[in-house]
Tab-separated table of C-alpha atoms in Angstrom:
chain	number	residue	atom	x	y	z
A	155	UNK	CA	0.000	0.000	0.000
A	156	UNK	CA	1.333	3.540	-0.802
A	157	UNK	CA	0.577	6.771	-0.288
A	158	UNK	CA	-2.888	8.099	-1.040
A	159	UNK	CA	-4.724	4.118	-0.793
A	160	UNK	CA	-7.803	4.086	0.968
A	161	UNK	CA	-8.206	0.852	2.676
A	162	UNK	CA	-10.648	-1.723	4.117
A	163	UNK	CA	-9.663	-2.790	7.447
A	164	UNK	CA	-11.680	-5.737	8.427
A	165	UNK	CA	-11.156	-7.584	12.591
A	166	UNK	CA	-10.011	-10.375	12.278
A	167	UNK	CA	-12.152	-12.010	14.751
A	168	UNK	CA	-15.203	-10.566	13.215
A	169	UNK	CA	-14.712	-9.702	9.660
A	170	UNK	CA	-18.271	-8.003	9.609
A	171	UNK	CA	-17.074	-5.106	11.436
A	172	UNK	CA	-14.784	-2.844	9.575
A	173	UNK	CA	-13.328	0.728	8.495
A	174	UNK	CA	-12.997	2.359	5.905
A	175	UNK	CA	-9.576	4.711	5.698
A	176	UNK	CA	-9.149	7.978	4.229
A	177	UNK	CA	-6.305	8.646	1.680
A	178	UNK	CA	-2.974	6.846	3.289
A	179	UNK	CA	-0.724	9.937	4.316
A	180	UNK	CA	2.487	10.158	6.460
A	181	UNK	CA	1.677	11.633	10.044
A	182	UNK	CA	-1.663	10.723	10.037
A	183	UNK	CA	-3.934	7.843	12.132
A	184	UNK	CA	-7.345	6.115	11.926
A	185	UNK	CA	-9.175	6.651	14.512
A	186	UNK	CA	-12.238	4.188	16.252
A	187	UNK	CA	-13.659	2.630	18.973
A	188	UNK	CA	-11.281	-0.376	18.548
A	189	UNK	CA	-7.643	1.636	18.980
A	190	UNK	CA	-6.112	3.548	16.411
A	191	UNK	CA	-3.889	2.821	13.815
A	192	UNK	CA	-1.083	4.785	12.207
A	193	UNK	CA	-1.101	5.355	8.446
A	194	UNK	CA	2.357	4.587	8.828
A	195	UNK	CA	1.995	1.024	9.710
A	196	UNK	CA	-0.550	0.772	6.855
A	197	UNK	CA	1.888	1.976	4.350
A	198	UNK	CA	4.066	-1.105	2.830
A	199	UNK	CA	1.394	-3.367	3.612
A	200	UNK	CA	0.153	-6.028	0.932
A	201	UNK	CA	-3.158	-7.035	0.742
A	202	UNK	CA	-4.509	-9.535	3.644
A	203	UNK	CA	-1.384	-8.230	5.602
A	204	UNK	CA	-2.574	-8.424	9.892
A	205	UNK	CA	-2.281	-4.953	11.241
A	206	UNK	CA	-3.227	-4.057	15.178
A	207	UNK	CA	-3.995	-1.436	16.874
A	208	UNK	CA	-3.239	0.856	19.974
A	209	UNK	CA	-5.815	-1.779	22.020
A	210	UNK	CA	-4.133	-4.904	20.433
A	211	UNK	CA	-7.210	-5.905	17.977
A	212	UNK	CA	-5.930	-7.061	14.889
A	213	UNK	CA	-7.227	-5.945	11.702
A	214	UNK	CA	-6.626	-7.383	7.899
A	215	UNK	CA	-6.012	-5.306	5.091
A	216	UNK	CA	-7.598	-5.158	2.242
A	217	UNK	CA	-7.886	-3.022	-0.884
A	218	UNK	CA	-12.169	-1.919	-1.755
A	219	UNK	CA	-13.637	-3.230	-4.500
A	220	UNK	CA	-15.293	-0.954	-6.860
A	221	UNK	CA	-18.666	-2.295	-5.447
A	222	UNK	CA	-17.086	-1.321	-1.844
A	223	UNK	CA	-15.616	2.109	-2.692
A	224	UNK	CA	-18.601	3.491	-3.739
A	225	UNK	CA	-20.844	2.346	-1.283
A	226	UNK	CA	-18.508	3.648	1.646
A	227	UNK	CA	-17.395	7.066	0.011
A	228	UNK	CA	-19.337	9.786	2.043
A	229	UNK	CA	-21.906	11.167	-0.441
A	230	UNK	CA	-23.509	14.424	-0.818
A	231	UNK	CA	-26.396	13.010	-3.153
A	232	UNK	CA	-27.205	9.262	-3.428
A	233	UNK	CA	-25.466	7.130	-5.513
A	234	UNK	CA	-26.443	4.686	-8.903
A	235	UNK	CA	-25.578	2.164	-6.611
A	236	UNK	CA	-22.910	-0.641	-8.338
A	237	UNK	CA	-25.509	-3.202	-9.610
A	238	UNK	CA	-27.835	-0.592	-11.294
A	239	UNK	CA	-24.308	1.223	-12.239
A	240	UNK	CA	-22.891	-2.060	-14.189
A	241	UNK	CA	-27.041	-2.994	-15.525
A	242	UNK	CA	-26.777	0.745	-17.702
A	243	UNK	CA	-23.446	0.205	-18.732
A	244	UNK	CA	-24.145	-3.281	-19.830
A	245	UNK	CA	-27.169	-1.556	-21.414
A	246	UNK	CA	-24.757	0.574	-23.790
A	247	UNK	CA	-23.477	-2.550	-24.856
A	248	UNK	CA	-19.803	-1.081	-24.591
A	249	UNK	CA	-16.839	-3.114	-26.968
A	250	UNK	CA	-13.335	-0.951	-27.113
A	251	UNK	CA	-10.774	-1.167	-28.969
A	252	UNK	CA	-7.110	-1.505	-27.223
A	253	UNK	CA	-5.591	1.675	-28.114
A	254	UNK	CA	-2.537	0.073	-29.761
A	255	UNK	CA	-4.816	-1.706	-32.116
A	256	UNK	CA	-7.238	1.538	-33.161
A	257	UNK	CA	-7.653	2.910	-36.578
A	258	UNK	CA	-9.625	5.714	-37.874
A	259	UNK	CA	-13.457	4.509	-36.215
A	260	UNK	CA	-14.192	7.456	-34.558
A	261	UNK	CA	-14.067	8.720	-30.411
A	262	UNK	CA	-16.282	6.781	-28.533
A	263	UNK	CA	-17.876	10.141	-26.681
A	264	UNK	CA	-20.557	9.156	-23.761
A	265	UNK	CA	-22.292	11.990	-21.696
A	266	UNK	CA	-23.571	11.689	-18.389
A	267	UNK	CA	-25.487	14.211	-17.678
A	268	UNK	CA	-26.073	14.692	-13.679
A	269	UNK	CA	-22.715	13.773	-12.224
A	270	UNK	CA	-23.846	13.709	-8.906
A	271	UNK	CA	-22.203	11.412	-6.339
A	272	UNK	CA	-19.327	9.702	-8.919
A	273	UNK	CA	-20.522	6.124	-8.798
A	274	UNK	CA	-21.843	5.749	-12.474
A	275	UNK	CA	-18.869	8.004	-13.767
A	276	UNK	CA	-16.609	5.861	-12.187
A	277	UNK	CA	-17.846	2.357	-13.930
A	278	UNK	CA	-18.563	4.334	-17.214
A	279	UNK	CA	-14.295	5.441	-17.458
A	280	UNK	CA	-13.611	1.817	-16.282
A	281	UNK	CA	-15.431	0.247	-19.082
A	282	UNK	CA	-13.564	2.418	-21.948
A	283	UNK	CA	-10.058	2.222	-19.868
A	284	UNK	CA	-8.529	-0.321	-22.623
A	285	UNK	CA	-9.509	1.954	-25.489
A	286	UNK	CA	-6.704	4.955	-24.238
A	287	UNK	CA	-3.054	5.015	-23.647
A	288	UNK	CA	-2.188	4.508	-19.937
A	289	UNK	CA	-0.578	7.978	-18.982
A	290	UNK	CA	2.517	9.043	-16.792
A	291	UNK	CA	2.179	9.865	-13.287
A	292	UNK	CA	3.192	13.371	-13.904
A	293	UNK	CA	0.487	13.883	-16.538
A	294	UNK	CA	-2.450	13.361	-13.863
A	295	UNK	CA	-1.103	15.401	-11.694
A	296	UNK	CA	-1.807	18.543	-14.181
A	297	UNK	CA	-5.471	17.837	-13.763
A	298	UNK	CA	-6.809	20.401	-11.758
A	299	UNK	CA	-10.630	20.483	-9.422
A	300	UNK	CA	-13.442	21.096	-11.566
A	301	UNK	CA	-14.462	24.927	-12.263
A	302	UNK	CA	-16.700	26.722	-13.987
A	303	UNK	CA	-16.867	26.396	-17.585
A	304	UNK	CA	-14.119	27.668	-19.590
A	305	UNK	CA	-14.496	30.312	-22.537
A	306	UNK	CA	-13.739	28.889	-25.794
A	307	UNK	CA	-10.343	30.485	-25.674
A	308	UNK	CA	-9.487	29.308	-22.431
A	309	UNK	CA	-8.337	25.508	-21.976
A	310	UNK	CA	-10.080	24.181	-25.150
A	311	UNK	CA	-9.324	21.124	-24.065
A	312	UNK	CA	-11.113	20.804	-20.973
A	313	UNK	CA	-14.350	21.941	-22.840
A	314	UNK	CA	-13.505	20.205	-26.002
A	315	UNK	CA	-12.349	16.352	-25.252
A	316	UNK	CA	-11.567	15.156	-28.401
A	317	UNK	CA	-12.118	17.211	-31.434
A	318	UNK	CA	-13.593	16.374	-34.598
A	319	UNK	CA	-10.808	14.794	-37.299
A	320	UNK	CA	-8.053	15.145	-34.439
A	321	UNK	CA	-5.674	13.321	-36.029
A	322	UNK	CA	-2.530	13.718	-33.146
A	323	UNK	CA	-0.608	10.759	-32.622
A	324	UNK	CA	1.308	10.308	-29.213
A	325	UNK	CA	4.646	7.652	-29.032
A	326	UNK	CA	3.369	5.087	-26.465
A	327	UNK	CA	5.483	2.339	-25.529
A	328	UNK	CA	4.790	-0.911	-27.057
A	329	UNK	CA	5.673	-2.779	-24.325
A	330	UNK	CA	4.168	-0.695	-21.083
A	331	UNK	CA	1.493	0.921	-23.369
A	332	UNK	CA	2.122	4.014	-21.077
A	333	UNK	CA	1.830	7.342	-23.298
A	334	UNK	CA	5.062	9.204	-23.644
A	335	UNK	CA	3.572	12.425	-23.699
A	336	UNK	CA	4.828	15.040	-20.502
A	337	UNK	CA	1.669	17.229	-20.761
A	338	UNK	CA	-1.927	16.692	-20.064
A	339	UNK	CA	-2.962	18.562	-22.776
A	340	UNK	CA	-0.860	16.608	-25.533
A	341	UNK	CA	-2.702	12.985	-23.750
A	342	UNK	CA	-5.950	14.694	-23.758
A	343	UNK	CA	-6.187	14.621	-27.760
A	344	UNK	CA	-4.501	10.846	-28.349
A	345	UNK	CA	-7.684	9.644	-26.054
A	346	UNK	CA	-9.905	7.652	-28.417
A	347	UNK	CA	-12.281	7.128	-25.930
A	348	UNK	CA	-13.640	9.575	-23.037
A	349	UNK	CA	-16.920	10.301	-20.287
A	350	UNK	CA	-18.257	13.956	-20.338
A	351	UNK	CA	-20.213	14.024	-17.144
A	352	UNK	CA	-22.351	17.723	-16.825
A	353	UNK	CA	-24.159	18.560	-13.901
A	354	UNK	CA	-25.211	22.151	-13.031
A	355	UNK	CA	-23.837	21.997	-9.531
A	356	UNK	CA	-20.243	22.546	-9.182
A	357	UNK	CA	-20.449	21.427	-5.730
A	358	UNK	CA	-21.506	18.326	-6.495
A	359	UNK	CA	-19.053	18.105	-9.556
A	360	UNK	CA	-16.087	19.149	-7.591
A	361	UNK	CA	-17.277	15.723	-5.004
A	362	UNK	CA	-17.742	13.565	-7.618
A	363	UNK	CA	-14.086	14.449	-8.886
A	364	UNK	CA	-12.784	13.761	-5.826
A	365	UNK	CA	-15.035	10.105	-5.700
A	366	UNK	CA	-13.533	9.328	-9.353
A	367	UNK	CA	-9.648	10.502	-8.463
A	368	UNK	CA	-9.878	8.697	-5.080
A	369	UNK	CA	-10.578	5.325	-6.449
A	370	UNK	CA	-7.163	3.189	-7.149
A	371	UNK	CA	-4.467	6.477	-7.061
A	372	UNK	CA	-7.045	7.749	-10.015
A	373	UNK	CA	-6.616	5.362	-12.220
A	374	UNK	CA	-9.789	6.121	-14.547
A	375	UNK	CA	-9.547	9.928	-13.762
A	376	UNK	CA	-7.873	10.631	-16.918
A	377	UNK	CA	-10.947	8.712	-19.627
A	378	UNK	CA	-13.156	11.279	-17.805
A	379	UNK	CA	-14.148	15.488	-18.260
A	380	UNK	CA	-15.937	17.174	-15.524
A	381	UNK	CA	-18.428	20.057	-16.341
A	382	UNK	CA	-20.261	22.184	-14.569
A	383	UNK	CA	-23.253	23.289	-16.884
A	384	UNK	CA	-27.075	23.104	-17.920
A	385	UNK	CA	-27.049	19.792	-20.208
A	386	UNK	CA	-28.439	21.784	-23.229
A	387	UNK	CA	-25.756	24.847	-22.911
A	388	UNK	CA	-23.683	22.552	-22.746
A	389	UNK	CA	-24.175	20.731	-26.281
A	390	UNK	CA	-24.780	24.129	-27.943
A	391	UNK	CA	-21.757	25.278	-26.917
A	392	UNK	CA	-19.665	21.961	-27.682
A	393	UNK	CA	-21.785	22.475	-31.738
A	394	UNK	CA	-19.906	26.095	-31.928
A	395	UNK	CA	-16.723	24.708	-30.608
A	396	UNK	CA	-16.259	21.582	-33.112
A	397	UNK	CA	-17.162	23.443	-35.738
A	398	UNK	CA	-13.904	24.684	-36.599
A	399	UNK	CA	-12.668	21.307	-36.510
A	400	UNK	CA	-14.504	20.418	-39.823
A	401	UNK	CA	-17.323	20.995	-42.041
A	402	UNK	CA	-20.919	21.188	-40.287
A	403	UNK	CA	-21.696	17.954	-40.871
A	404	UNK	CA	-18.800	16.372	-38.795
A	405	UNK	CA	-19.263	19.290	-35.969
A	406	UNK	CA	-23.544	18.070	-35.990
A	407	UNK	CA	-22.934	15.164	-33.891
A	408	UNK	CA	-20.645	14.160	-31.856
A	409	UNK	CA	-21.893	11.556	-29.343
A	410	UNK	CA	-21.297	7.611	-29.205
A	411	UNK	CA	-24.136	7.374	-26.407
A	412	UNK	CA	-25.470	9.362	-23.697
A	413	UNK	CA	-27.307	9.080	-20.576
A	414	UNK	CA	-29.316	11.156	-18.159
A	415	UNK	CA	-30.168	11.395	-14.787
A	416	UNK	CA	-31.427	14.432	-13.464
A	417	UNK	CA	-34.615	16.310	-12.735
A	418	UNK	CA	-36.749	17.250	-15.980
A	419	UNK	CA	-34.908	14.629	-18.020
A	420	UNK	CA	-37.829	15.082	-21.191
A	421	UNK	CA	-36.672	18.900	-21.274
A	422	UNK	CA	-33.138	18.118	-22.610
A	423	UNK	CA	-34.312	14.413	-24.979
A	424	UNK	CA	-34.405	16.111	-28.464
A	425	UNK	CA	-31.137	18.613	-27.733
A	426	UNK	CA	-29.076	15.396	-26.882
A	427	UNK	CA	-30.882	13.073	-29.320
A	428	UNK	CA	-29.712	16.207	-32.026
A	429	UNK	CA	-26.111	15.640	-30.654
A	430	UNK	CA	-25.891	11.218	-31.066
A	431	UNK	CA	-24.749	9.384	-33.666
A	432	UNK	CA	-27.044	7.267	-35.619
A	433	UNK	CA	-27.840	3.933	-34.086
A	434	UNK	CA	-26.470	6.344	-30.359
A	435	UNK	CA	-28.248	4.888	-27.360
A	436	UNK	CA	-30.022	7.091	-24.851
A	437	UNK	CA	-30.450	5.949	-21.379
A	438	UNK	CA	-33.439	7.773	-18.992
A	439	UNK	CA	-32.731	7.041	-15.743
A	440	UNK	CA	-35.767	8.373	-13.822
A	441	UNK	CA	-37.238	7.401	-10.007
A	442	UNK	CA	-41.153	7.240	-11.781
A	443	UNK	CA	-42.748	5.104	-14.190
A	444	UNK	CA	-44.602	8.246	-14.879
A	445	UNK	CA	-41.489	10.323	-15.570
A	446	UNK	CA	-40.177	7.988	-18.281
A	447	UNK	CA	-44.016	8.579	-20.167
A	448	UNK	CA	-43.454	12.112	-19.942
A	449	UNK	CA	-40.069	11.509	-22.247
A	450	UNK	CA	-42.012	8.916	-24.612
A	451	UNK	CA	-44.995	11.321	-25.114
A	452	UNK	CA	-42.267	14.215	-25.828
A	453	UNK	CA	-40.672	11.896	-28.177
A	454	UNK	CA	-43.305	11.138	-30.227
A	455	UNK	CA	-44.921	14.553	-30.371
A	456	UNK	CA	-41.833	16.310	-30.854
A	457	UNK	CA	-40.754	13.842	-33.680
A	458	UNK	CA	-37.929	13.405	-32.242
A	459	UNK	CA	-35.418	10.420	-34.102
A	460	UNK	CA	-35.230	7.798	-30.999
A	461	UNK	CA	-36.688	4.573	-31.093
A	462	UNK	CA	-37.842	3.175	-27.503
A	463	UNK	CA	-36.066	-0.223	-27.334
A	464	UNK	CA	-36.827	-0.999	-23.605
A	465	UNK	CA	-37.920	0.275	-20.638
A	466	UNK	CA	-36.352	-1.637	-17.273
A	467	UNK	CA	-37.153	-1.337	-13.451
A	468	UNK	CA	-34.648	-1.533	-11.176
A	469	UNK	CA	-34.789	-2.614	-7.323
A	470	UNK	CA	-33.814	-5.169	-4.633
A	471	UNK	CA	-33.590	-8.833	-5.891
A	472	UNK	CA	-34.070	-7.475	-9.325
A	473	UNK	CA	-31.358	-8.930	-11.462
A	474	UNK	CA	-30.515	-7.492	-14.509
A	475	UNK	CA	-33.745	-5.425	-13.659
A	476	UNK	CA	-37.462	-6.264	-14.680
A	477	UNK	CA	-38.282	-5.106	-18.158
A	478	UNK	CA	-41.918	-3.411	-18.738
A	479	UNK	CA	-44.040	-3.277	-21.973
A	480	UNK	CA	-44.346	0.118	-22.361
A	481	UNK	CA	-45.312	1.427	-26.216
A	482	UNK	CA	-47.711	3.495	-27.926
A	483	UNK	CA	-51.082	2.108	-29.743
A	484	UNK	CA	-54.357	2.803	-31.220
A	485	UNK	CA	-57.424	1.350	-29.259
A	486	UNK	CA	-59.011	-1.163	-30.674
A	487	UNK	CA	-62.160	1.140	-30.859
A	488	UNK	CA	-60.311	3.482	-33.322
A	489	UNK	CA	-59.578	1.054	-35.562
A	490	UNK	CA	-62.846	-0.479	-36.009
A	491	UNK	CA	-63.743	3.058	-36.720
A	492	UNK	CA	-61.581	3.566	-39.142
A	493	UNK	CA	-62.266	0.118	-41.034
A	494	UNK	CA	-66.126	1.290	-40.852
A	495	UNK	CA	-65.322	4.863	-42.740
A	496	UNK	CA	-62.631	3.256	-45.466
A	497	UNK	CA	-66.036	0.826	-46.265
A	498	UNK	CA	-68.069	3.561	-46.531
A	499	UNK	CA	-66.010	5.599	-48.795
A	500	UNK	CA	-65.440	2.223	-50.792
A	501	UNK	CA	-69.233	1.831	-51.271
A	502	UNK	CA	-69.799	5.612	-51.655
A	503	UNK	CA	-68.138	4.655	-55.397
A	504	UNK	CA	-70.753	2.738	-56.068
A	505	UNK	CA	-74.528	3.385	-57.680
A	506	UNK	CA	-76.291	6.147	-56.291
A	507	UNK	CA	-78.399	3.963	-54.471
A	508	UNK	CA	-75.661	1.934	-52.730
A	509	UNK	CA	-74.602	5.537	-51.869
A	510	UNK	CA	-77.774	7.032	-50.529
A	511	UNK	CA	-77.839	3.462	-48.483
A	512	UNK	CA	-74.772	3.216	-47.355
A	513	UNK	CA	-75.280	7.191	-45.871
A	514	UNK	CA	-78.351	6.273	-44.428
A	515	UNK	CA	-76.299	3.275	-42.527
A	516	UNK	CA	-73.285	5.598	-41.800
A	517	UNK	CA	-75.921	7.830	-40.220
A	518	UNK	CA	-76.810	5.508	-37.727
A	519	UNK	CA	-72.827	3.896	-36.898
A	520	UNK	CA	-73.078	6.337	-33.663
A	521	UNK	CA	-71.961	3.393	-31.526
A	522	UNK	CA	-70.139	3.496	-28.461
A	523	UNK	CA	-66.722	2.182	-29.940
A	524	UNK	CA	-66.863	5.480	-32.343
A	525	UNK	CA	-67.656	7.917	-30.089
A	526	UNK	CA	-64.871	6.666	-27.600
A	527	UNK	CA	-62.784	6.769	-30.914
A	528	UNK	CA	-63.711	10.368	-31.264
A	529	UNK	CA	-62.976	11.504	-27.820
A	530	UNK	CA	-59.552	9.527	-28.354
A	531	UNK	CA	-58.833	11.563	-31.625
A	532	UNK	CA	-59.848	15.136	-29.521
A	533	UNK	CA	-57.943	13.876	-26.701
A	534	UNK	CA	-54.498	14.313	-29.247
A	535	UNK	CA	-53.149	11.970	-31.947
A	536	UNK	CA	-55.041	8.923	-31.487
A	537	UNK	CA	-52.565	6.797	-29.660
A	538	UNK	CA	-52.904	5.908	-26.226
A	539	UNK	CA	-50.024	4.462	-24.445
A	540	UNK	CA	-49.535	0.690	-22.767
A	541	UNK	CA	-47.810	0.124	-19.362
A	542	UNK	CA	-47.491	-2.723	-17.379
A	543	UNK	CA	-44.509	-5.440	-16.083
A	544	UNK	CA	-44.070	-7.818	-18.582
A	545	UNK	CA	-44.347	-11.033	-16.331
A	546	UNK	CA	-45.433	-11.254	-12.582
A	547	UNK	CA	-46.442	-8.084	-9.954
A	548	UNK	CA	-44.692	-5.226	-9.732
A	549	UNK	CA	-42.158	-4.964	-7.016
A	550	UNK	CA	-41.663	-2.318	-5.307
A	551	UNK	CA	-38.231	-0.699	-7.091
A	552	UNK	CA	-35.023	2.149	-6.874
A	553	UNK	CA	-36.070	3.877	-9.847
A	554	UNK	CA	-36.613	3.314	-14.259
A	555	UNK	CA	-34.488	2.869	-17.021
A	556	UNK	CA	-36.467	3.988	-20.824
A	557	UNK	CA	-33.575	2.527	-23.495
A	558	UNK	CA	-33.937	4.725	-26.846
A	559	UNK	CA	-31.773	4.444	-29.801
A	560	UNK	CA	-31.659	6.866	-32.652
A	561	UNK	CA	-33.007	6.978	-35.974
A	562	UNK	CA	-31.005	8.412	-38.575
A	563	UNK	CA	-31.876	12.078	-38.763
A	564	UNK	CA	-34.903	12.750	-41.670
A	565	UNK	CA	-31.641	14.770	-43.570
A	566	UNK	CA	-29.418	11.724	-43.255
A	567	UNK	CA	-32.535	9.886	-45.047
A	568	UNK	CA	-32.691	11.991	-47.537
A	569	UNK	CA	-29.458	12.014	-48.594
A	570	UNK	CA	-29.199	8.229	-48.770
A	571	UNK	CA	-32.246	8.184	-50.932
A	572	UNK	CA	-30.904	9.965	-53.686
């Protein structure tokens, strides 16, 4: 263990009671009920190494899991706890490629927008680790606490990530796969893969950094930009910005996927949908079943390019989730209405008297199943929406995931048409 580990310390007589250490320093002690303990004696130490203290109990060391580290970091906001945390990654369906081994496919971009505590952040820059050059220990220690957003003149590359057509190579080491590069700013553009996480707290931001550069000495810090921003401003700036990177189309969109998790998630759906590459998946993470309606109904009255592949509930003994049939349909009554009036214009090409019978019969098609079709049809569009767990009761759950992945844009169409 070195300098700056946090630590598990578990009794050794009763492994179910244990602490939780902050960053090792020099000069420092953990403190409980059970004795204290120097950081000094802590520092050396492997893993499973017997440590006592001051009151002779004897504690084993271990390093946190993932799973552990974010469920014992002291939060400000709760967390995506680690199983829903690895269920949306999975979700995104995430394969990198090792950076040694990377041609010219494009960044893989992902936004999370609403940082909050760190947890997701943290899985989402472990899964695209491989896909970057591991850099120097000097080059992380140029990254500095989140801020408010830069100017466009000021650190572009803290706004920027990686531009459009960057086409900078950096020598890494075919061997170590460590980046040669002495500067944050020249790793910044070889990165072929990195998480821009937004929330409009920098509060919260500045925590989360903290969560993300705690875990491991930092070793995902680097696939990751903070910003502290409104979701929206935040793409319309990052349009102006790549646009002198390449012709409009290229500076259009920009993201691989993107997710979000914050209050009034339908207000932001068609600015980020605008901003994801075709066949882009968009993630809704919201507490209410009622919430993720509000983004289909947007979606579909706004015309907005995203196709609704799934929508999953999350909770206790839920693995993987439970998935709910949630879509959009015509009743049954509407329909049969329709059929009736496409007969009736049929026949009303036939002989005048067909005609003047047929009116006389349309006259009288007043039925309940029509008028309920008219009240549907004055109600909005016509469609009504279906919601309800695909197998068994509902259970009682930690929140909803709606799974959308976008259309190619009506221009894109068009062009591929001709």
């Amino acid at each position: 263990m070195i300098v700056g580990d946090r630590l598990i310390l578990r009794m050794k007589e009763d492994p179910t009671r244990e602490l939780f250490t902050k960053p090792l320093k020099h000069g420092k002690t953990v403190q409980s009920k059970w004795g204290s303990i120097p950081h000094e004696s802590l520092i050396g130490k492997s893993a499973r190494d017997i440590v006592a203290s001051s009151t002779g109990r004897e504690f084993r060391v271990h390093n946190p899991s993932l799973e552990e580290y974010v469920t014992l970091t002291p939060r400000l906001v709760t967390p995506v706890y680690p199983a829903d945390a690895n269920l949306i990654v999975s979700l995104l369906d995430l394969h990198v490629t090792p950076y040694h081994l990377t041609s010219d496919e494009r960044p893989l971009e992902i936004l999370e927008a609403g940082t909050g505590h760190g947890s997701l952040t943290l899985h989402l820059a472990r899964a695209v680790n491989g896909a970057n050059p591991a850099p120097h220990a000097e080059s992380l220690k140029d990254f500095e606490m989140p801020r408010e957003e830069p100017s466009e003149d000021d650190l572009p590359f803290e706004t920027v990530g990686i531009p459009n057509g960057a086409t900078t190579e950096i020598p890494v080491d075919s061997e170590t796969g460590v980046c040669s590069a002495g500067t944050l700013q020249e790793w910044t553009v070889s990165r072929r893969a990195v998480i821009h996480t937004v929330d409009i707290s920098a509060t919260y931001s500045q925590h989360a950094e903290g969560v993300v550069r705690g875990f491991r000495q930092g070793m995902y810090r680097a696939n990751v930009d903070f910003h502290v921003a409104n979701v929206s401003e935040w793409i319309d700036g990052q349009f102006q910005i790549r646009k002198v990177d390449g012709p409009e189309v290229l500076g259009k969109s920009f993201l691989s996927h993107a997710i979000l998790d914050l209050p009034g998630s339908h207000d932001h759906i068609a600015q980020v949908a605008s901003a994801l590459h075709t066949d882009g998946i968009l993630i809704v993470f919201n507490p209410s079943l009622t919430q993720i309606l509000d983004c289909v109904k947007l979606i579909i009255a706004e015309e907005v390019p995203l196709w609704l592949e799934k929508v999953v509930e999350l909770g206790a003994g839920m693995t993987g989730g439970r998935e709910w049939d949630v879509r959009t349909v015509k009743p049954r009554a509407l329909l049969k209405a329709e059929k009736q009036r496409k007969e009736a214009e049929l026949a009303s090409r036939s002989i005048t008297e067909a005609i003047d019978d047929r009116s006389n019969n349309t006259q009288t098609l007043t039925t309940r199943d029509e008028e309920q079709a008219q009240t549907t049809k004055r109600s909005g569009t016509g469609w009504e929406m279906i919601c309800r767990p695909k197998v068994g009761e509902r259970v009682v759950g930690g929140g909803f995931l709606g799974v959308w992945r976008k259309m190619a844009d009506r221009g894109q169409m068009d062009k591929s048409n001709n």
